[in-house]
Amino acid sequence: MSLLIRNGRVVTAVDDYHADIFVEDETVSLIGRDLDVEADRTIDASGRLVIPGGVDPHTHMDMPFGGTTSADDFETGTRAAAFGGTTTIVDFAIQTKGHSTLEGLETWHEKAAGKAGIDYGFHMIVTDMEDDRLWEMRRLADEGVTSYKMFMAYPGVLYVDDGTLFRAMRKAGEDGTLVCMHAENGIVIDEIVKIALAEGKTAPKYHALTRPTRMEAEGVHRSIAIAEVAGVPVYIVHLSCADALEQVTLARDRGAQVFAETCPQYLFLDLSHYDRPSGRSPGDHDDFEGAKYVMTPPLREKWNQEHLWRGLGFGDLQSISTDHCPFCFKDQKVLGVDDFSKIPNGGPGVENRMSLVYNGGVVGGRLSVNKFVELTSTAASKLFGLFPKKGTIAVGSDADIVVFNPDRRETISIDNPHTHHMNVDYNAYEGTEVQGVSEIVISRGRVVVEDNVWYGRAGGGNFIKRGLFGGPF
């Protein structure tokens, strides 16, 4: 069906103007003042921002980890994303160590097909890459998977050594693809964890205290150095602290092709959350509430937040993702009730990203409204081969559009049906009031969310083959 959006304030990463938008055949067909066209449906966007649908380049739906599986699958997770104004995600397929990356891709296609309610793409998590399988990386790129993630953390699970890192990076550079890095010194961190447990330090807060910021900074520095020698652009995922940001800034200042994201948890939550009391009776694991915030990297001291906001404003951090990887508190986080190292790592956030960033950034005076769009949609689209199909409002682009109310306020809570559709039994931002709410969400010309009602369908999202890395911007 055709769709006409009238009277809105259209905002992209570079534009800000009032106009009507006409949509047909899933794409934007016409933009102009007082359009004289017939449409199957007209939406009055007076007093609203009309912005590109959000692009979240870092989610983990239906991901096995720590003896369990993330609580949102591609149906519940993409639906929650849409309620929050995100219309495209890039999730992570995983190579089983010793097996083909192509097998991993097929597994994730099976997880998503018939379930995703919005469009999606995949990165590939590489867990090993011997010389005789390097050809698979080119095949992945041909299949539209043009970025790879490797881990310096989680020895024995996802960790890759520096030789594997260099080998895969070199091939990625030759192919024109991008490498994403989870940059922490996992070898040293495991030693620190071993010491803490031997000393009887088992509470969730020790997850954070055993992962010092210097070990993240060292991982960032080393991954950048290897990438420079390998001749490949590198994207640092979920950067959490000033120490790590300093390494990115230094590298970018000397002209290295280094990019990085941060996440709302590092902008709005901090180390003190690990000490929050549960309200239960003493002796009933009253110190376990902090397990809700066990994620990697962990939450940091609050003073880091202003450094991250400055990095976003100055362009040393290009994108805000969520690293959405939820585990239910009662049924999953409790796997580590007596040992913080066994708590499944990850937290929810895919639904709340847009409102949090608008409130903290635009309302908070840290970001322009154009920068808000860039950080939540456009930059990720450009970095990961989706632009201009995604990440902007322009003739010919996919009609992924959000009618966003910049004045509406909501309090994020698991009990608020306007802010929590994720399949998890808590909200990491419980009690946070935000100004700025996605009211109508359109995916490829179809209204999927309106008045807090889901009009999309499982399987309505398409797999998007992404292009090669487009170079610095």
JSON list of N, CA and C in Angstrom, two decimals, residues 309-353:
[
{"chain": "A", "resi": 309, "resn": "TRP", "atom": "N", "xyz": [30.54, 10.62, 26.20]},
{"chain": "A", "resi": 309, "resn": "TRP", "atom": "CA", "xyz": [29.69, 11.62, 25.53]},
{"chain": "A", "resi": 309, "resn": "TRP", "atom": "C", "xyz": [30.54, 12.57, 24.69]},
{"chain": "A", "resi": 310, "resn": "ARG", "atom": "N", "xyz": [31.68, 12.95, 25.23]},
{"chain": "A", "resi": 310, "resn": "ARG", "atom": "CA", "xyz": [32.58, 13.83, 24.48]},
{"chain": "A", "resi": 310, "resn": "ARG", "atom": "C", "xyz": [33.08, 13.12, 23.22]},
{"chain": "A", "resi": 311, "resn": "GLY", "atom": "N", "xyz": [33.41, 11.84, 23.34]},
{"chain": "A", "resi": 311, "resn": "GLY", "atom": "CA", "xyz": [33.85, 11.07, 22.19]},
{"chain": "A", "resi": 311, "resn": "GLY", "atom": "C", "xyz": [32.78, 10.98, 21.11]},
{"chain": "A", "resi": 312, "resn": "LEU", "atom": "N", "xyz": [31.52, 10.87, 21.53]},
{"chain": "A", "resi": 312, "resn": "LEU", "atom": "CA", "xyz": [30.42, 10.84, 20.58]},
{"chain": "A", "resi": 312, "resn": "LEU", "atom": "C", "xyz": [30.27, 12.19, 19.88]},
{"chain": "A", "resi": 313, "resn": "GLY", "atom": "N", "xyz": [30.34, 13.25, 20.66]},
{"chain": "A", "resi": 313, "resn": "GLY", "atom": "CA", "xyz": [30.18, 14.58, 20.10]},
{"chain": "A", "resi": 313, "resn": "GLY", "atom": "C", "xyz": [31.30, 14.98, 19.16]},
{"chain": "A", "resi": 314, "resn": "PHE", "atom": "N", "xyz": [32.53, 14.53, 19.46]},
{"chain": "A", "resi": 314, "resn": "PHE", "atom": "CA", "xyz": [33.70, 14.91, 18.67]},
{"chain": "A", "resi": 314, "resn": "PHE", "atom": "C", "xyz": [33.99, 13.93, 17.53]},
{"chain": "A", "resi": 315, "resn": "GLY", "atom": "N", "xyz": [33.24, 12.83, 17.45]},
{"chain": "A", "resi": 315, "resn": "GLY", "atom": "CA", "xyz": [33.39, 11.92, 16.34]},
{"chain": "A", "resi": 315, "resn": "GLY", "atom": "C", "xyz": [34.40, 10.80, 16.52]},
{"chain": "A", "resi": 316, "resn": "ASP", "atom": "N", "xyz": [34.95, 10.64, 17.70]},
{"chain": "A", "resi": 316, "resn": "ASP", "atom": "CA", "xyz": [35.86, 9.51, 17.92]},
{"chain": "A", "resi": 316, "resn": "ASP", "atom": "C", "xyz": [35.11, 8.22, 18.21]},
{"chain": "A", "resi": 317, "resn": "LEU", "atom": "N", "xyz": [33.85, 8.34, 18.62]},
{"chain": "A", "resi": 317, "resn": "LEU", "atom": "CA", "xyz": [32.93, 7.20, 18.70]},
{"chain": "A", "resi": 317, "resn": "LEU", "atom": "C", "xyz": [31.86, 7.45, 17.65]},
{"chain": "A", "resi": 318, "resn": "GLN", "atom": "N", "xyz": [31.64, 6.48, 16.78]},
{"chain": "A", "resi": 318, "resn": "GLN", "atom": "CA", "xyz": [30.78, 6.72, 15.62]},
{"chain": "A", "resi": 318, "resn": "GLN", "atom": "C", "xyz": [29.34, 6.26, 15.80]},
{"chain": "A", "resi": 319, "resn": "SER", "atom": "N", "xyz": [29.10, 5.34, 16.71]},
{"chain": "A", "resi": 319, "resn": "SER", "atom": "CA", "xyz": [27.79, 4.70, 16.74]},
{"chain": "A", "resi": 319, "resn": "SER", "atom": "C", "xyz": [27.42, 4.31, 18.17]},
{"chain": "A", "resi": 320, "resn": "ILE", "atom": "N", "xyz": [26.11, 4.20, 18.40]},
{"chain": "A", "resi": 320, "resn": "ILE", "atom": "CA", "xyz": [25.60, 3.70, 19.68]},
{"chain": "A", "resi": 320, "resn": "ILE", "atom": "C", "xyz": [24.76, 2.46, 19.39]},
{"chain": "A", "resi": 321, "resn": "SER", "atom": "N", "xyz": [25.27, 1.31, 19.81]},
{"chain": "A", "resi": 321, "resn": "SER", "atom": "CA", "xyz": [24.56, 0.04, 19.67]},
{"chain": "A", "resi": 321, "resn": "SER", "atom": "C", "xyz": [24.05, -0.36, 21.05]},
{"chain": "A", "resi": 322, "resn": "THR", "atom": "N", "xyz": [23.48, -1.56, 21.16]},
{"chain": "A", "resi": 322, "resn": "THR", "atom": "CA", "xyz": [23.03, -2.00, 22.48]},
{"chain": "A", "resi": 322, "resn": "THR", "atom": "C", "xyz": [23.79, -3.20, 23.04]},
{"chain": "A", "resi": 323, "resn": "ASP", "atom": "N", "xyz": [24.38, -4.04, 22.18]},
{"chain": "A", "resi": 323, "resn": "ASP", "atom": "CA", "xyz": [24.89, -5.34, 22.64]},
{"chain": "A", "resi": 323, "resn": "ASP", "atom": "C", "xyz": [23.78, -6.09, 23.37]},
{"chain": "A", "resi": 324, "resn": "HIS", "atom": "N", "xyz": [22.57, -5.98, 22.85]},
{"chain": "A", "resi": 324, "resn": "HIS", "atom": "CA", "xyz": [21.39, -6.61, 23.47]},
{"chain": "A", "resi": 324, "resn": "HIS", "atom": "C", "xyz": [21.60, -8.12, 23.56]},
{"chain": "A", "resi": 325, "resn": "CYS", "atom": "N", "xyz": [21.70, -8.61, 24.79]},
{"chain": "A", "resi": 325, "resn": "CYS", "atom": "CA", "xyz": [21.91, -10.05, 25.02]},
{"chain": "A", "resi": 325, "resn": "CYS", "atom": "C", "xyz": [21.30, -10.38, 26.38]},
{"chain": "A", "resi": 326, "resn": "PRO", "atom": "N", "xyz": [19.96, -10.45, 26.44]},
{"chain": "A", "resi": 326, "resn": "PRO", "atom": "CA", "xyz": [19.28, -10.55, 27.74]},
{"chain": "A", "resi": 326, "resn": "PRO", "atom": "C", "xyz": [19.23, -11.97, 28.30]},
{"chain": "A", "resi": 327, "resn": "PHE", "atom": "N", "xyz": [19.39, -12.05, 29.61]},
{"chain": "A", "resi": 327, "resn": "PHE", "atom": "CA", "xyz": [19.18, -13.31, 30.32]},
{"chain": "A", "resi": 327, "resn": "PHE", "atom": "C", "xyz": [18.27, -13.02, 31.51]},
{"chain": "A", "resi": 328, "resn": "CYS", "atom": "N", "xyz": [17.26, -13.83, 31.71]},
{"chain": "A", "resi": 328, "resn": "CYS", "atom": "CA", "xyz": [16.32, -13.60, 32.79]},
{"chain": "A", "resi": 328, "resn": "CYS", "atom": "C", "xyz": [17.02, -13.72, 34.14]},
{"chain": "A", "resi": 329, "resn": "PHE", "atom": "N", "xyz": [16.64, -12.83, 35.04]},
{"chain": "A", "resi": 329, "resn": "PHE", "atom": "CA", "xyz": [17.27, -12.79, 36.36]},
{"chain": "A", "resi": 329, "resn": "PHE", "atom": "C", "xyz": [16.97, -14.05, 37.16]},
{"chain": "A", "resi": 330, "resn": "LYS", "atom": "N", "xyz": [15.70, -14.45, 37.16]},
{"chain": "A", "resi": 330, "resn": "LYS", "atom": "CA", "xyz": [15.29, -15.55, 38.04]},
{"chain": "A", "resi": 330, "resn": "LYS", "atom": "C", "xyz": [15.72, -16.92, 37.53]},
{"chain": "A", "resi": 331, "resn": "ASP", "atom": "N", "xyz": [15.72, -17.09, 36.22]},
{"chain": "A", "resi": 331, "resn": "ASP", "atom": "CA", "xyz": [15.97, -18.43, 35.67]},
{"chain": "A", "resi": 331, "resn": "ASP", "atom": "C", "xyz": [17.35, -18.63, 35.07]},
{"chain": "A", "resi": 332, "resn": "GLN", "atom": "N", "xyz": [18.05, -17.52, 34.75]},
{"chain": "A", "resi": 332, "resn": "GLN", "atom": "CA", "xyz": [19.32, -17.65, 34.04]},
{"chain": "A", "resi": 332, "resn": "GLN", "atom": "C", "xyz": [20.49, -17.02, 34.78]},
{"chain": "A", "resi": 333, "resn": "LYS", "atom": "N", "xyz": [20.34, -15.79, 35.22]},
{"chain": "A", "resi": 333, "resn": "LYS", "atom": "CA", "xyz": [21.43, -15.15, 35.96]},
{"chain": "A", "resi": 333, "resn": "LYS", "atom": "C", "xyz": [21.80, -15.95, 37.22]},
{"chain": "A", "resi": 334, "resn": "VAL", "atom": "N", "xyz": [20.81, -16.66, 37.79]},
{"chain": "A", "resi": 334, "resn": "VAL", "atom": "CA", "xyz": [21.05, -17.42, 39.02]},
{"chain": "A", "resi": 334, "resn": "VAL", "atom": "C", "xyz": [22.01, -18.59, 38.82]},
{"chain": "A", "resi": 335, "resn": "LEU", "atom": "N", "xyz": [22.38, -18.89, 37.59]},
{"chain": "A", "resi": 335, "resn": "LEU", "atom": "CA", "xyz": [23.39, -19.93, 37.36]},
{"chain": "A", "resi": 335, "resn": "LEU", "atom": "C", "xyz": [24.71, -19.57, 38.04]},
{"chain": "A", "resi": 336, "resn": "GLY", "atom": "N", "xyz": [24.90, -18.29, 38.32]},
{"chain": "A", "resi": 336, "resn": "GLY", "atom": "CA", "xyz": [26.12, -17.85, 38.98]},
{"chain": "A", "resi": 336, "resn": "GLY", "atom": "C", "xyz": [25.89, -17.29, 40.37]},
{"chain": "A", "resi": 337, "resn": "VAL", "atom": "N", "xyz": [24.88, -17.81, 41.05]},
{"chain": "A", "resi": 337, "resn": "VAL", "atom": "CA", "xyz": [24.53, -17.22, 42.35]},
{"chain": "A", "resi": 337, "resn": "VAL", "atom": "C", "xyz": [25.65, -17.37, 43.37]},
{"chain": "A", "resi": 338, "resn": "ASP", "atom": "N", "xyz": [26.50, -18.37, 43.24]},
{"chain": "A", "resi": 338, "resn": "ASP", "atom": "CA", "xyz": [27.62, -18.55, 44.17]},
{"chain": "A", "resi": 338, "resn": "ASP", "atom": "C", "xyz": [28.98, -18.34, 43.53]},
{"chain": "A", "resi": 339, "resn": "ASP", "atom": "N", "xyz": [28.97, -17.86, 42.28]},
{"chain": "A", "resi": 339, "resn": "ASP", "atom": "CA", "xyz": [30.22, -17.70, 41.55]},
{"chain": "A", "resi": 339, "resn": "ASP", "atom": "C", "xyz": [29.98, -16.72, 40.40]},
{"chain": "A", "resi": 340, "resn": "PHE", "atom": "N", "xyz": [30.44, -15.48, 40.57]},
{"chain": "A", "resi": 340, "resn": "PHE", "atom": "CA", "xyz": [30.16, -14.44, 39.57]},
{"chain": "A", "resi": 340, "resn": "PHE", "atom": "C", "xyz": [30.64, -14.83, 38.17]},
{"chain": "A", "resi": 341, "resn": "SER", "atom": "N", "xyz": [31.66, -15.68, 38.08]},
{"chain": "A", "resi": 341, "resn": "SER", "atom": "CA", "xyz": [32.19, -16.03, 36.76]},
{"chain": "A", "resi": 341, "resn": "SER", "atom": "C", "xyz": [31.25, -16.95, 35.99]},
{"chain": "A", "resi": 342, "resn": "LYS", "atom": "N", "xyz": [30.20, -17.45, 36.65]},
{"chain": "A", "resi": 342, "resn": "LYS", "atom": "CA", "xyz": [29.23, -18.33, 35.98]},
{"chain": "A", "resi": 342, "resn": "LYS", "atom": "C", "xyz": [27.93, -17.61, 35.65]},
{"chain": "A", "resi": 343, "resn": "ILE", "atom": "N", "xyz": [27.85, -16.32, 35.95]},
{"chain": "A", "resi": 343, "resn": "ILE", "atom": "CA", "xyz": [26.66, -15.55, 35.59]},
{"chain": "A", "resi": 343, "resn": "ILE", "atom": "C", "xyz": [26.68, -15.30, 34.08]},
{"chain": "A", "resi": 344, "resn": "PRO", "atom": "N", "xyz": [25.63, -15.67, 33.35]},
{"chain": "A", "resi": 344, "resn": "PRO", "atom": "CA", "xyz": [25.61, -15.37, 31.92]},
{"chain": "A", "resi": 344, "resn": "PRO", "atom": "C", "xyz": [25.80, -13.88, 31.66]},
{"chain": "A", "resi": 345, "resn": "ASN", "atom": "N", "xyz": [26.74, -13.54, 30.82]},
{"chain": "A", "resi": 345, "resn": "ASN", "atom": "CA", "xyz": [27.10, -12.14, 30.54]},
{"chain": "A", "resi": 345, "resn": "ASN", "atom": "C", "xyz": [26.13, -11.53, 29.54]},
{"chain": "A", "resi": 346, "resn": "GLY", "atom": "N", "xyz": [25.51, -10.43, 29.88]},
{"chain": "A", "resi": 346, "resn": "GLY", "atom": "CA", "xyz": [24.68, -9.73, 28.93]},
{"chain": "A", "resi": 346, "resn": "GLY", "atom": "C", "xyz": [23.49, -9.08, 29.59]},
{"chain": "A", "resi": 347, "resn": "GLY", "atom": "N", "xyz": [22.91, -8.10, 28.89]},
{"chain": "A", "resi": 347, "resn": "GLY", "atom": "CA", "xyz": [21.75, -7.40, 29.42]},
{"chain": "A", "resi": 347, "resn": "GLY", "atom": "C", "xyz": [20.82, -6.94, 28.31]},
{"chain": "A", "resi": 348, "resn": "PRO", "atom": "N", "xyz": [19.60, -6.56, 28.67]},
{"chain": "A", "resi": 348, "resn": "PRO", "atom": "CA", "xyz": [18.62, -6.08, 27.69]},
{"chain": "A", "resi": 348, "resn": "PRO", "atom": "C", "xyz": [18.81, -4.61, 27.37]},
{"chain": "A", "resi": 349, "resn": "GLY", "atom": "N", "xyz": [18.30, -4.18, 26.20]},
{"chain": "A", "resi": 349, "resn": "GLY", "atom": "CA", "xyz": [18.38, -2.76, 25.88]},
{"chain": "A", "resi": 349, "resn": "GLY", "atom": "C", "xyz": [17.91, -2.38, 24.50]},
{"chain": "A", "resi": 350, "resn": "VAL", "atom": "N", "xyz": [17.62, -3.35, 23.63]},
{"chain": "A", "resi": 350, "resn": "VAL", "atom": "CA", "xyz": [17.31, -3.03, 22.23]},
{"chain": "A", "resi": 350, "resn": "VAL", "atom": "C", "xyz": [16.09, -2.13, 22.09]},
{"chain": "A", "resi": 351, "resn": "GLU", "atom": "N", "xyz": [15.17, -2.20, 23.05]},
{"chain": "A", "resi": 351, "resn": "GLU", "atom": "CA", "xyz": [13.94, -1.42, 22.96]},
{"chain": "A", "resi": 351, "resn": "GLU", "atom": "C", "xyz": [14.12, 0.01, 23.43]},
{"chain": "A", "resi": 352, "resn": "ASN", "atom": "N", "xyz": [15.04, 0.26, 24.34]},
{"chain": "A", "resi": 352, "resn": "ASN", "atom": "CA", "xyz": [15.11, 1.55, 25.00]},
{"chain": "A", "resi": 352, "resn": "ASN", "atom": "C", "xyz": [16.18, 2.49, 24.46]},
{"chain": "A", "resi": 353, "resn": "ARG", "atom": "N", "xyz": [16.97, 2.02, 23.51]},
{"chain": "A", "resi": 353, "resn": "ARG", "atom": "CA", "xyz": [18.13, 2.78, 23.02]},
{"chain": "A", "resi": 353, "resn": "ARG", "atom": "C", "xyz": [17.75, 4.16, 22.49]}
]
